[in-house]
PDB file of C-alpha atoms in Angstrom:
ATOM      1  CA  MET A   1     -24.949 -13.286  12.803  1.00 41.00           C
ATOM      2  CA  ARG A   2     -21.714 -11.362  12.297  1.00 42.00           C
ATOM      3  CA  ARG A   3     -21.126 -10.166   8.777  1.00 43.00           C
ATOM      4  CA  LYS A   4     -17.766 -10.999   7.235  1.00 44.00           C
ATOM      5  CA  THR A   5     -15.592  -8.472   5.490  1.00 43.00           C
ATOM      6  CA  ALA A   6     -13.390  -9.236   2.503  1.00 43.00           C
ATOM      7  CA  ASN A   7     -11.621 -12.583   2.487  1.00 44.00           C
ATOM      8  CA  CYS A   8      -8.183 -11.089   3.250  1.00 48.00           C
ATOM      9  CA  PRO A   9      -7.212 -12.046   6.827  1.00 44.00           C
ATOM     10  CA  THR A  10      -4.182  -9.861   7.215  1.00 43.00           C
ATOM     11  CA  LEU A  11      -5.809  -7.013   5.278  1.00 54.00           C
ATOM     12  CA  ILE A  12      -8.988  -6.827   7.344  1.00 53.00           C
ATOM     13  CA  ARG A  13      -8.201  -3.396   8.785  1.00 54.00           C
ATOM     14  CA  VAL A  14      -7.831  -1.995   5.277  1.00 57.00           C
ATOM     15  CA  ALA A  15     -10.956  -3.831   4.117  1.00 55.00           C
ATOM     16  CA  VAL A  16     -12.927  -2.096   6.875  1.00 48.00           C
ATOM     17  CA  LEU A  17     -11.527   1.218   5.691  1.00 45.00           C
ATOM     18  CA  CYS A  18     -12.433   0.405   2.083  1.00 49.00           C
ATOM     19  CA  ALA A  19     -15.985  -0.453   3.111  1.00 44.00           C
ATOM     20  CA  LEU A  20     -16.341   3.005   4.639  1.00 38.00           C
ATOM     21  CA  LEU A  21     -14.944   4.740   1.563  1.00 39.00           C
ATOM     22  CA  LEU A  22     -16.656   2.787  -1.215  1.00 39.00           C
ATOM     23  CA  PRO A  23     -20.037   4.502  -0.821  1.00 37.00           C
ATOM     24  CA  VAL A  24     -18.828   7.896  -1.383  1.00 33.00           C
ATOM     25  CA  PHE A  25       3.378  -1.052   4.356  1.00 33.00           C
ATOM     26  CA  ARG A  26       7.592   2.249   7.509  1.00 33.00           C
ATOM     27  CA  VAL A  27       9.218  -1.117   6.753  1.00 35.00           C
ATOM     28  CA  SER A  28      12.659  -2.319   7.680  1.00 37.00           C
ATOM     29  CA  ALA A  29      13.656  -3.305   4.162  1.00 40.00           C
ATOM     30  CA  GLN A  30      16.508  -1.180   2.852  1.00 44.00           C
ATOM     31  CA  THR A  31      15.590   1.558   0.404  1.00 49.00           C
ATOM     32  CA  GLU A  32      17.693   3.724  -1.852  1.00 55.00           C
ATOM     33  CA  THR A  33      17.380   7.485  -1.622  1.00 57.00           C
ATOM     34  CA  PRO A  34      16.652   8.858  -5.111  1.00 58.00           C
ATOM     35  CA  PRO A  35      19.501  10.833  -6.689  1.00 61.00           C
ATOM     36  CA  ALA A  36      19.813  14.388  -5.378  1.00 65.00           C
ATOM     37  CA  ASP A  37      18.177  17.261  -7.263  1.00 77.00           C
ATOM     38  CA  THR A  38      15.772  15.050  -9.190  1.00 90.00           C
ATOM     39  CA  PRO A  39      12.317  13.655  -8.437  1.00 96.00           C
ATOM     40  CA  VAL A  40      13.085  10.400 -10.264  1.00 96.00           C
ATOM     41  CA  GLY A  41      12.140   7.450  -8.078  1.00 96.00           C
ATOM     42  CA  HIS A  42       9.317   6.139  -5.908  1.00 95.00           C
ATOM     43  CA  TRP A  43       7.895   8.414  -3.219  1.00 97.00           C
ATOM     44  CA  VAL A  44       5.254   7.988  -0.508  1.00 96.00           C
ATOM     45  CA  ALA A  45       3.424  10.543   1.639  1.00 96.00           C
ATOM     46  CA  GLU A  46       5.423  11.406   4.748  1.00 95.00           C
ATOM     47  CA  HIS A  47       2.230  12.019   6.727  1.00 94.00           C
ATOM     48  CA  PRO A  48      -0.799   9.985   5.573  1.00 92.00           C
ATOM     49  CA  SER A  49      -4.151  10.920   7.086  1.00 91.00           C
ATOM     50  CA  ASN A  50      -5.246   9.516  10.443  1.00 83.00           C
ATOM     51  CA  ALA A  51      -7.395   7.074   8.473  1.00 83.00           C
ATOM     52  CA  GLY A  52      -4.310   5.802   6.642  1.00 89.00           C
ATOM     53  CA  ILE A  53      -5.079   7.480   3.319  1.00 93.00           C
ATOM     54  CA  GLY A  54      -2.362   9.118   1.240  1.00 95.00           C
ATOM     55  CA  SER A  55      -0.650   9.177  -2.124  1.00 96.00           C
ATOM     56  CA  TRP A  56       2.476   7.648  -3.593  1.00 97.00           C
ATOM     57  CA  TRP A  57       4.277   8.634  -6.782  1.00 97.00           C
ATOM     58  CA  ASP A  58       6.533   7.140  -9.428  1.00 97.00           C
ATOM     59  CA  PHE A  59       8.633   9.744 -11.276  1.00 98.00           C
ATOM     60  CA  ARG A  60      10.350   8.125 -14.256  1.00 97.00           C
ATOM     61  CA  PRO A  61      13.505   9.304 -16.079  1.00 96.00           C
ATOM     62  CA  ASP A  62      11.578   9.715 -19.356  1.00 97.00           C
ATOM     63  CA  GLY A  63       9.538  12.599 -17.900  1.00 97.00           C
ATOM     64  CA  THR A  64       6.394  10.612 -17.122  1.00 98.00           C
ATOM     65  CA  LEU A  65       4.846   9.902 -13.727  1.00 98.00           C
ATOM     66  CA  THR A  66       2.076   7.971 -12.000  1.00 98.00           C
ATOM     67  CA  MET A  67       0.268   9.137  -8.875  1.00 97.00           C
ATOM     68  CA  HIS A  68      -1.622   6.589  -6.762  1.00 96.00           C
ATOM     69  CA  ILE A  69      -4.107   7.459  -4.027  1.00 95.00           C
ATOM     70  CA  GLY A  70      -5.100   4.809  -1.502  1.00 94.00           C
ATOM     71  CA  ALA A  71      -4.491   3.120   1.827  1.00 93.00           C
ATOM     72  CA  ILE A  72      -1.037   3.278   3.432  1.00 93.00           C
ATOM     73  CA  VAL A  73      -0.960   1.180   6.609  1.00 88.00           C
ATOM     74  CA  THR A  74       1.895  -0.274   8.668  1.00 89.00           C
ATOM     75  CA  SER A  75       1.210  -2.376  11.777  1.00 91.00           C
ATOM     76  CA  PRO A  76       3.331  -4.292  14.296  1.00 94.00           C
ATOM     77  CA  ILE A  77       2.885  -8.049  14.424  1.00 95.00           C
ATOM     78  CA  THR A  78       3.828 -10.662  17.008  1.00 97.00           C
ATOM     79  CA  ARG A  79       5.123 -13.928  15.564  1.00 96.00           C
ATOM     80  CA  SER A  80       5.206 -17.427  17.021  1.00 96.00           C
ATOM     81  CA  GLY A  81       5.992 -20.421  14.826  1.00 95.00           C
ATOM     82  CA  ASP A  82       3.540 -20.534  11.951  1.00 96.00           C
ATOM     83  CA  THR A  83       1.268 -17.809  13.344  1.00 96.00           C
ATOM     84  CA  PHE A  84       1.363 -14.052  13.720  1.00 95.00           C
ATOM     85  CA  THR A  85      -0.967 -11.693  15.552  1.00 95.00           C
ATOM     86  CA  SER A  86      -2.022  -8.344  14.103  1.00 91.00           C
ATOM     87  CA  PRO A  87      -3.731  -5.402  15.839  1.00 88.00           C
ATOM     88  CA  PRO A  88      -7.548  -5.369  16.009  1.00 86.00           C
ATOM     89  CA  ALA A  89      -9.506  -4.507  12.872  1.00 77.00           C
ATOM     90  CA  THR A  90     -11.749  -2.171  14.894  1.00 79.00           C
ATOM     91  CA  VAL A  91     -11.239   0.009  17.961  1.00 80.00           C
ATOM     92  CA  ASN A  92     -12.784  -2.425  20.421  1.00 85.00           C
ATOM     93  CA  GLY A  93     -12.149  -5.616  18.511  1.00 86.00           C
ATOM     94  CA  PRO A  94      -9.792  -8.457  19.462  1.00 90.00           C
ATOM     95  CA  PRO A  95      -6.310  -8.902  17.957  1.00 92.00           C
ATOM     96  CA  ILE A  96      -6.286 -10.948  14.756  1.00 90.00           C
ATOM     97  CA  LYS A  97      -4.429 -14.252  14.936  1.00 93.00           C
ATOM     98  CA  VAL A  98      -3.338 -15.536  11.533  1.00 94.00           C
ATOM     99  CA  THR A  99      -1.919 -18.945  10.657  1.00 95.00           C
ATOM    100  CA  PHE A 100       0.299 -19.085   7.584  1.00 96.00           C
ATOM    101  CA  HIS A 101       2.148 -21.580   5.443  1.00 96.00           C
ATOM    102  CA  ILE A 102       4.278 -21.066   2.361  1.00 97.00           C
ATOM    103  CA  ASP A 103       4.571 -23.277  -0.717  1.00 96.00           C
ATOM    104  CA  GLY A 104       7.364 -21.932  -2.888  1.00 95.00           C
ATOM    105  CA  ASP A 105       6.262 -18.433  -3.870  1.00 97.00           C
ATOM    106  CA  THR A 106       2.702 -18.864  -2.616  1.00 97.00           C
ATOM    107  CA  LEU A 107       1.597 -17.669   0.821  1.00 97.00           C
ATOM    108  CA  HIS A 108      -1.553 -19.034   2.471  1.00 96.00           C
ATOM    109  CA  LEU A 109      -3.167 -17.062   5.311  1.00 93.00           C
ATOM    110  CA  GLN A 110      -5.995 -18.245   7.538  1.00 92.00           C
ATOM    111  CA  SER A 111      -7.695 -16.447  10.416  1.00 87.00           C
ATOM    112  CA  PRO A 112     -10.896 -17.196  12.376  1.00 82.00           C
ATOM    113  CA  ASP A 113     -14.196 -16.680  10.546  1.00 73.00           C
ATOM    114  CA  THR A 114     -12.375 -15.765   7.330  1.00 74.00           C
ATOM    115  CA  PRO A 115     -11.794 -17.875   4.208  1.00 75.00           C
ATOM    116  CA  GLU A 116      -8.177 -18.668   3.377  1.00 83.00           C
ATOM    117  CA  GLN A 117      -6.365 -15.935   1.488  1.00 87.00           C
ATOM    118  CA  THR A 118      -3.705 -16.816  -1.075  1.00 92.00           C
ATOM    119  CA  LEU A 119      -0.923 -14.460  -2.108  1.00 95.00           C
ATOM    120  CA  THR A 120       1.925 -14.696  -4.588  1.00 97.00           C
ATOM    121  CA  ARG A 121       5.417 -13.343  -4.015  1.00 98.00           C
ATOM    122  CA  ILE A 122       6.583 -10.170  -5.738  1.00 96.00           C
ATOM    123  CA  GLY A 123      10.266 -10.239  -6.630  1.00 95.00           C
ATOM    124  CA  PRO A 124      12.948 -12.329  -4.922  1.00 95.00           C
ATOM    125  CA  ALA A 125      12.682 -13.545  -1.338  1.00 96.00           C
ATOM    126  CA  PRO A 126      14.900 -11.342   0.883  1.00 95.00           C
ATOM    127  CA  SER A 127      15.649 -14.157   3.357  1.00 95.00           C
ATOM    128  CA  ALA A 128      16.102 -17.874   2.755  1.00 94.00           C
ATOM    129  CA  ALA A 129      15.822 -18.487   6.503  1.00 96.00           C
ATOM    130  CA  ASP A 130      12.522 -16.615   6.885  1.00 97.00           C
ATOM    131  CA  PRO A 131      10.364 -17.069   3.775  1.00 96.00           C
ATOM    132  CA  LEU A 132       7.499 -14.946   5.152  1.00 97.00           C
ATOM    133  CA  LEU A 133       9.571 -11.803   4.657  1.00 97.00           C
ATOM    134  CA  GLY A 134       9.165  -9.838   1.469  1.00 96.00           C
ATOM    135  CA  LYS A 135       6.469  -8.487  -0.823  1.00 96.00           C
ATOM    136  CA  TRP A 136       3.231 -10.303  -1.615  1.00 96.00           C
ATOM    137  CA  LYS A 137       0.245  -9.717  -3.875  1.00 95.00           C
ATOM    138  CA  PRO A 138      -3.211 -11.117  -3.008  1.00 93.00           C
ATOM    139  CA  LEU A 139      -4.726 -13.430  -5.599  1.00 92.00           C
ATOM    140  CA  PRO A 140      -8.410 -12.887  -6.439  1.00 87.00           C
ATOM    141  CA  PRO A 141     -10.876 -15.425  -5.019  1.00 83.00           C
ATOM    142  CA  ALA A 142     -12.006 -18.148  -7.400  1.00 82.00           C
ATOM    143  CA  THR A 143     -15.602 -17.048  -6.837  1.00 85.00           C
ATOM    144  CA  PRO A 144     -16.234 -13.364  -6.024  1.00 83.00           C
ATOM    145  CA  SER A 145     -18.715 -12.567  -3.282  1.00 83.00           C
ATOM    146  CA  THR A 146     -22.331 -12.039  -4.251  1.00 88.00           C
ATOM    147  CA  ASP A 147     -22.400  -9.074  -1.859  1.00 86.00           C
ATOM    148  CA  PRO A 148     -21.518  -6.046  -4.060  1.00 86.00           C
ATOM    149  CA  ASN A 149     -19.678  -4.220  -1.264  1.00 81.00           C
ATOM    150  CA  ILE A 150     -17.524  -7.247  -0.423  1.00 77.00           C
ATOM    151  CA  ALA A 151     -16.969  -7.945  -4.128  1.00 81.00           C
ATOM    152  CA  ALA A 152     -15.725  -4.367  -4.554  1.00 80.00           C
ATOM    153  CA  GLN A 153     -13.361  -4.829  -1.596  1.00 78.00           C
ATOM    154  CA  GLN A 154     -12.065  -8.065  -3.109  1.00 80.00           C
ATOM    155  CA  LYS A 155     -11.395  -6.281  -6.391  1.00 83.00           C
ATOM    156  CA  LEU A 156      -9.485  -3.518  -4.600  1.00 82.00           C
ATOM    157  CA  MET A 157      -7.395  -6.022  -2.669  1.00 84.00           C
ATOM    158  CA  THR A 158      -6.153  -7.716  -5.845  1.00 86.00           C
ATOM    159  CA  ASN A 159      -4.175  -4.514  -6.490  1.00 89.00           C
ATOM    160  CA  ALA A 160      -2.717  -4.426  -2.967  1.00 93.00           C
ATOM    161  CA  THR A 161       0.895  -4.934  -1.966  1.00 94.00           C
ATOM    162  CA  LEU A 162       1.620  -6.590   1.382  1.00 94.00           C
ATOM    163  CA  VAL A 163       5.097  -6.507   2.903  1.00 95.00           C
ATOM    164  CA  PHE A 164       6.382  -8.485   5.890  1.00 96.00           C
ATOM    165  CA  SER A 165       9.579  -7.009   7.324  1.00 95.00           C
ATOM    166  CA  ALA A 166      12.327  -8.213   9.623  1.00 94.00           C
ATOM    167  CA  ASP A 167      11.354  -5.648  12.271  1.00 94.00           C
ATOM    168  CA  ASN A 168       8.057  -7.539  12.798  1.00 95.00           C
ATOM    169  CA  THR A 169       5.828  -5.176  10.894  1.00 94.00           C
ATOM    170  CA  GLU A 170       3.393  -5.744   8.080  1.00 93.00           C
ATOM    171  CA  SER A 171       2.764  -2.950   5.595  1.00 92.00           C
ATOM    172  CA  VAL A 172      -0.066  -2.800   3.113  1.00 90.00           C
ATOM    173  CA  ARG A 173      -0.654  -0.498   0.181  1.00 92.00           C
ATOM    174  CA  VAL A 174      -4.030  -0.502  -1.584  1.00 93.00           C
ATOM    175  CA  PRO A 175      -4.455   1.888  -4.530  1.00 94.00           C
ATOM    176  CA  PHE A 176      -7.964   3.265  -4.946  1.00 92.00           C
ATOM    177  CA  THR A 177      -7.190   5.286  -8.065  1.00 92.00           C
ATOM    178  CA  ALA A 178      -4.261   6.357 -10.227  1.00 94.00           C
ATOM    179  CA  LEU A 179      -3.451   9.321 -12.472  1.00 95.00           C
ATOM    180  CA  GLU A 180      -0.792   9.560 -15.162  1.00 97.00           C
ATOM    181  CA  GLY A 181       1.187  12.696 -15.892  1.00 97.00           C
ATOM    182  CA  THR A 182       4.432  14.318 -17.018  1.00 98.00           C
ATOM    183  CA  TRP A 183       7.120  16.351 -15.292  1.00 97.00           C
ATOM    184  CA  ASP A 184       9.534  19.071 -16.423  1.00 96.00           C
ATOM    185  CA  ALA A 185      13.025  19.099 -14.932  1.00 94.00           C
ATOM    186  CA  THR A 186      13.748  22.647 -16.144  1.00 94.00           C
ATOM    187  CA  ALA A 187      10.582  24.263 -14.803  1.00 96.00           C
ATOM    188  CA  ASN A 188      10.385  21.999 -11.714  1.00 96.00           C
ATOM    189  CA  THR A 189       6.715  21.390 -12.405  1.00 97.00           C
ATOM    190  CA  PHE A 190       4.446  18.483 -13.265  1.00 97.00           C
ATOM    191  CA  HIS A 191       1.110  18.047 -14.984  1.00 96.00           C
ATOM    192  CA  LEU A 192      -1.571  15.416 -14.481  1.00 96.00           C
ATOM    193  CA  ALA A 193      -3.657  14.005 -17.307  1.00 94.00           C
ATOM    194  CA  ASN A 194      -6.897  15.863 -18.051  1.00 87.00           C
ATOM    195  CA  GLN A 195      -5.886  18.807 -15.831  1.00 90.00           C
ATOM    196  CA  THR A 196      -4.735  22.185 -17.138  1.00 91.00           C
ATOM    197  CA  ALA A 197      -2.983  23.348 -13.960  1.00 92.00           C
ATOM    198  CA  SER A 198       0.717  22.805 -13.346  1.00 95.00           C
ATOM    199  CA  PHE A 199       2.096  21.852  -9.931  1.00 97.00           C
ATOM    200  CA  THR A 200       5.422  22.574  -8.296  1.00 97.00           C
ATOM    201  CA  ILE A 201       8.226  20.119  -7.541  1.00 97.00           C
ATOM    202  CA  GLN A 202      10.800  20.901  -4.861  1.00 96.00           C
ATOM    203  CA  ARG A 203      13.527  18.456  -3.839  1.00 95.00           C
ATOM    204  CA  THR A 204      15.173  19.142  -0.459  1.00 94.00           C
ATOM    205  CA  GLY A 205      17.666  16.481   0.578  1.00 92.00           C
ATOM    206  CA  ALA A 206      15.852  13.171   0.908  1.00 93.00           C
ATOM    207  CA  LYS A 207      12.382  14.732   0.750  1.00 96.00           C
ATOM    208  CA  LEU A 208      10.167  15.829  -2.105  1.00 97.00           C
ATOM    209  CA  THR A 209       7.553  18.572  -1.811  1.00 98.00           C
ATOM    210  CA  LEU A 210       4.766  18.480  -4.388  1.00 98.00           C
ATOM    211  CA  GLY A 211       1.948  20.880  -5.139  1.00 97.00           C
ATOM    212  CA  GLN A 212      -1.397  19.159  -4.743  1.00 93.00           C
ATOM    213  CA  PRO A 213      -4.453  19.061  -7.002  1.00 88.00           C
ATOM    214  CA  PRO A 214      -6.743  20.701  -7.797  1.00 87.00           C
ATOM    215  CA  ASP A 215      -5.029  24.116  -7.774  1.00 89.00           C
ATOM    216  CA  GLY A 216      -1.567  23.568  -6.267  1.00 90.00           C
ATOM    217  CA  HIS A 217      -2.195  25.910  -3.332  1.00 91.00           C
ATOM    218  CA  LYS A 218      -1.483  23.091  -0.874  1.00 95.00           C
ATOM    219  CA  THR A 219       1.748  21.088  -0.778  1.00 96.00           C
ATOM    220  CA  ASP A 220       2.623  17.724   0.764  1.00 97.00           C
ATOM    221  CA  THR A 221       5.999  16.188   1.541  1.00 97.00           C
ATOM    222  CA  TYR A 222       7.142  12.749   0.404  1.00 98.00           C
ATOM    223  CA  ILE A 223       9.941  10.371   1.361  1.00 96.00           C
ATOM    224  CA  PRO A 224      11.601   7.532  -0.589  1.00 95.00           C
ATOM    225  CA  ASP A 225       9.103   4.686  -0.818  1.00 90.00           C
ATOM    226  CA  PRO A 226      10.278   1.605   1.131  1.00 83.00           C
ATOM    227  CA  ILE A 227       7.736  -0.730  -0.507  1.00 80.00           C
ATOM    228  CA  LEU A 228       7.796   0.026  -4.209  1.00 75.00           C
TER     229      LEU A 228
END
């Protein structure tokens, strides 16, 4: 008997990833480049790991920030009428065919061997002609799974953001954890809560280079976030 993963049809690939991690969306929507010479804005890792793990940041004008760490996955989809097909959830698995219908700002997704998943729209619909497009947030199941691993996946997915774009891609962002902090425009540094070290900030054109915890010896580059 095949064991089901979390009840999130179009998020199955991320659910598989979450299942592996628990024991231990590029999109075509237009984005605004943050103002030059400031980190203010939303940023996402330019090069997530091969497993689709990375961080995204929100630098606010008041000198505060939030760093999220989680899954960053974008996949092509093939659409036909009220269905779309996503890549396989596993290396040797079959493509995932999903049937959808939309009632106002509620999206219903159904795929084989998976309970229906319901999502609610985030923000305004970008296209009146194609209501699937835009940002969606999964709603928690009425009854969580009795399997603790699946229940943990379901809880993670309630914080996910799913984006369908006009270039026939779906992007998903699932935060595993978040840290708050502050940043200093004069020193070009930032601090994270409960950490004594300071980390560097360098803005070069449309990219942001940030020192990485725990000691700042490593840096990663970030680009304007097309989802958030």
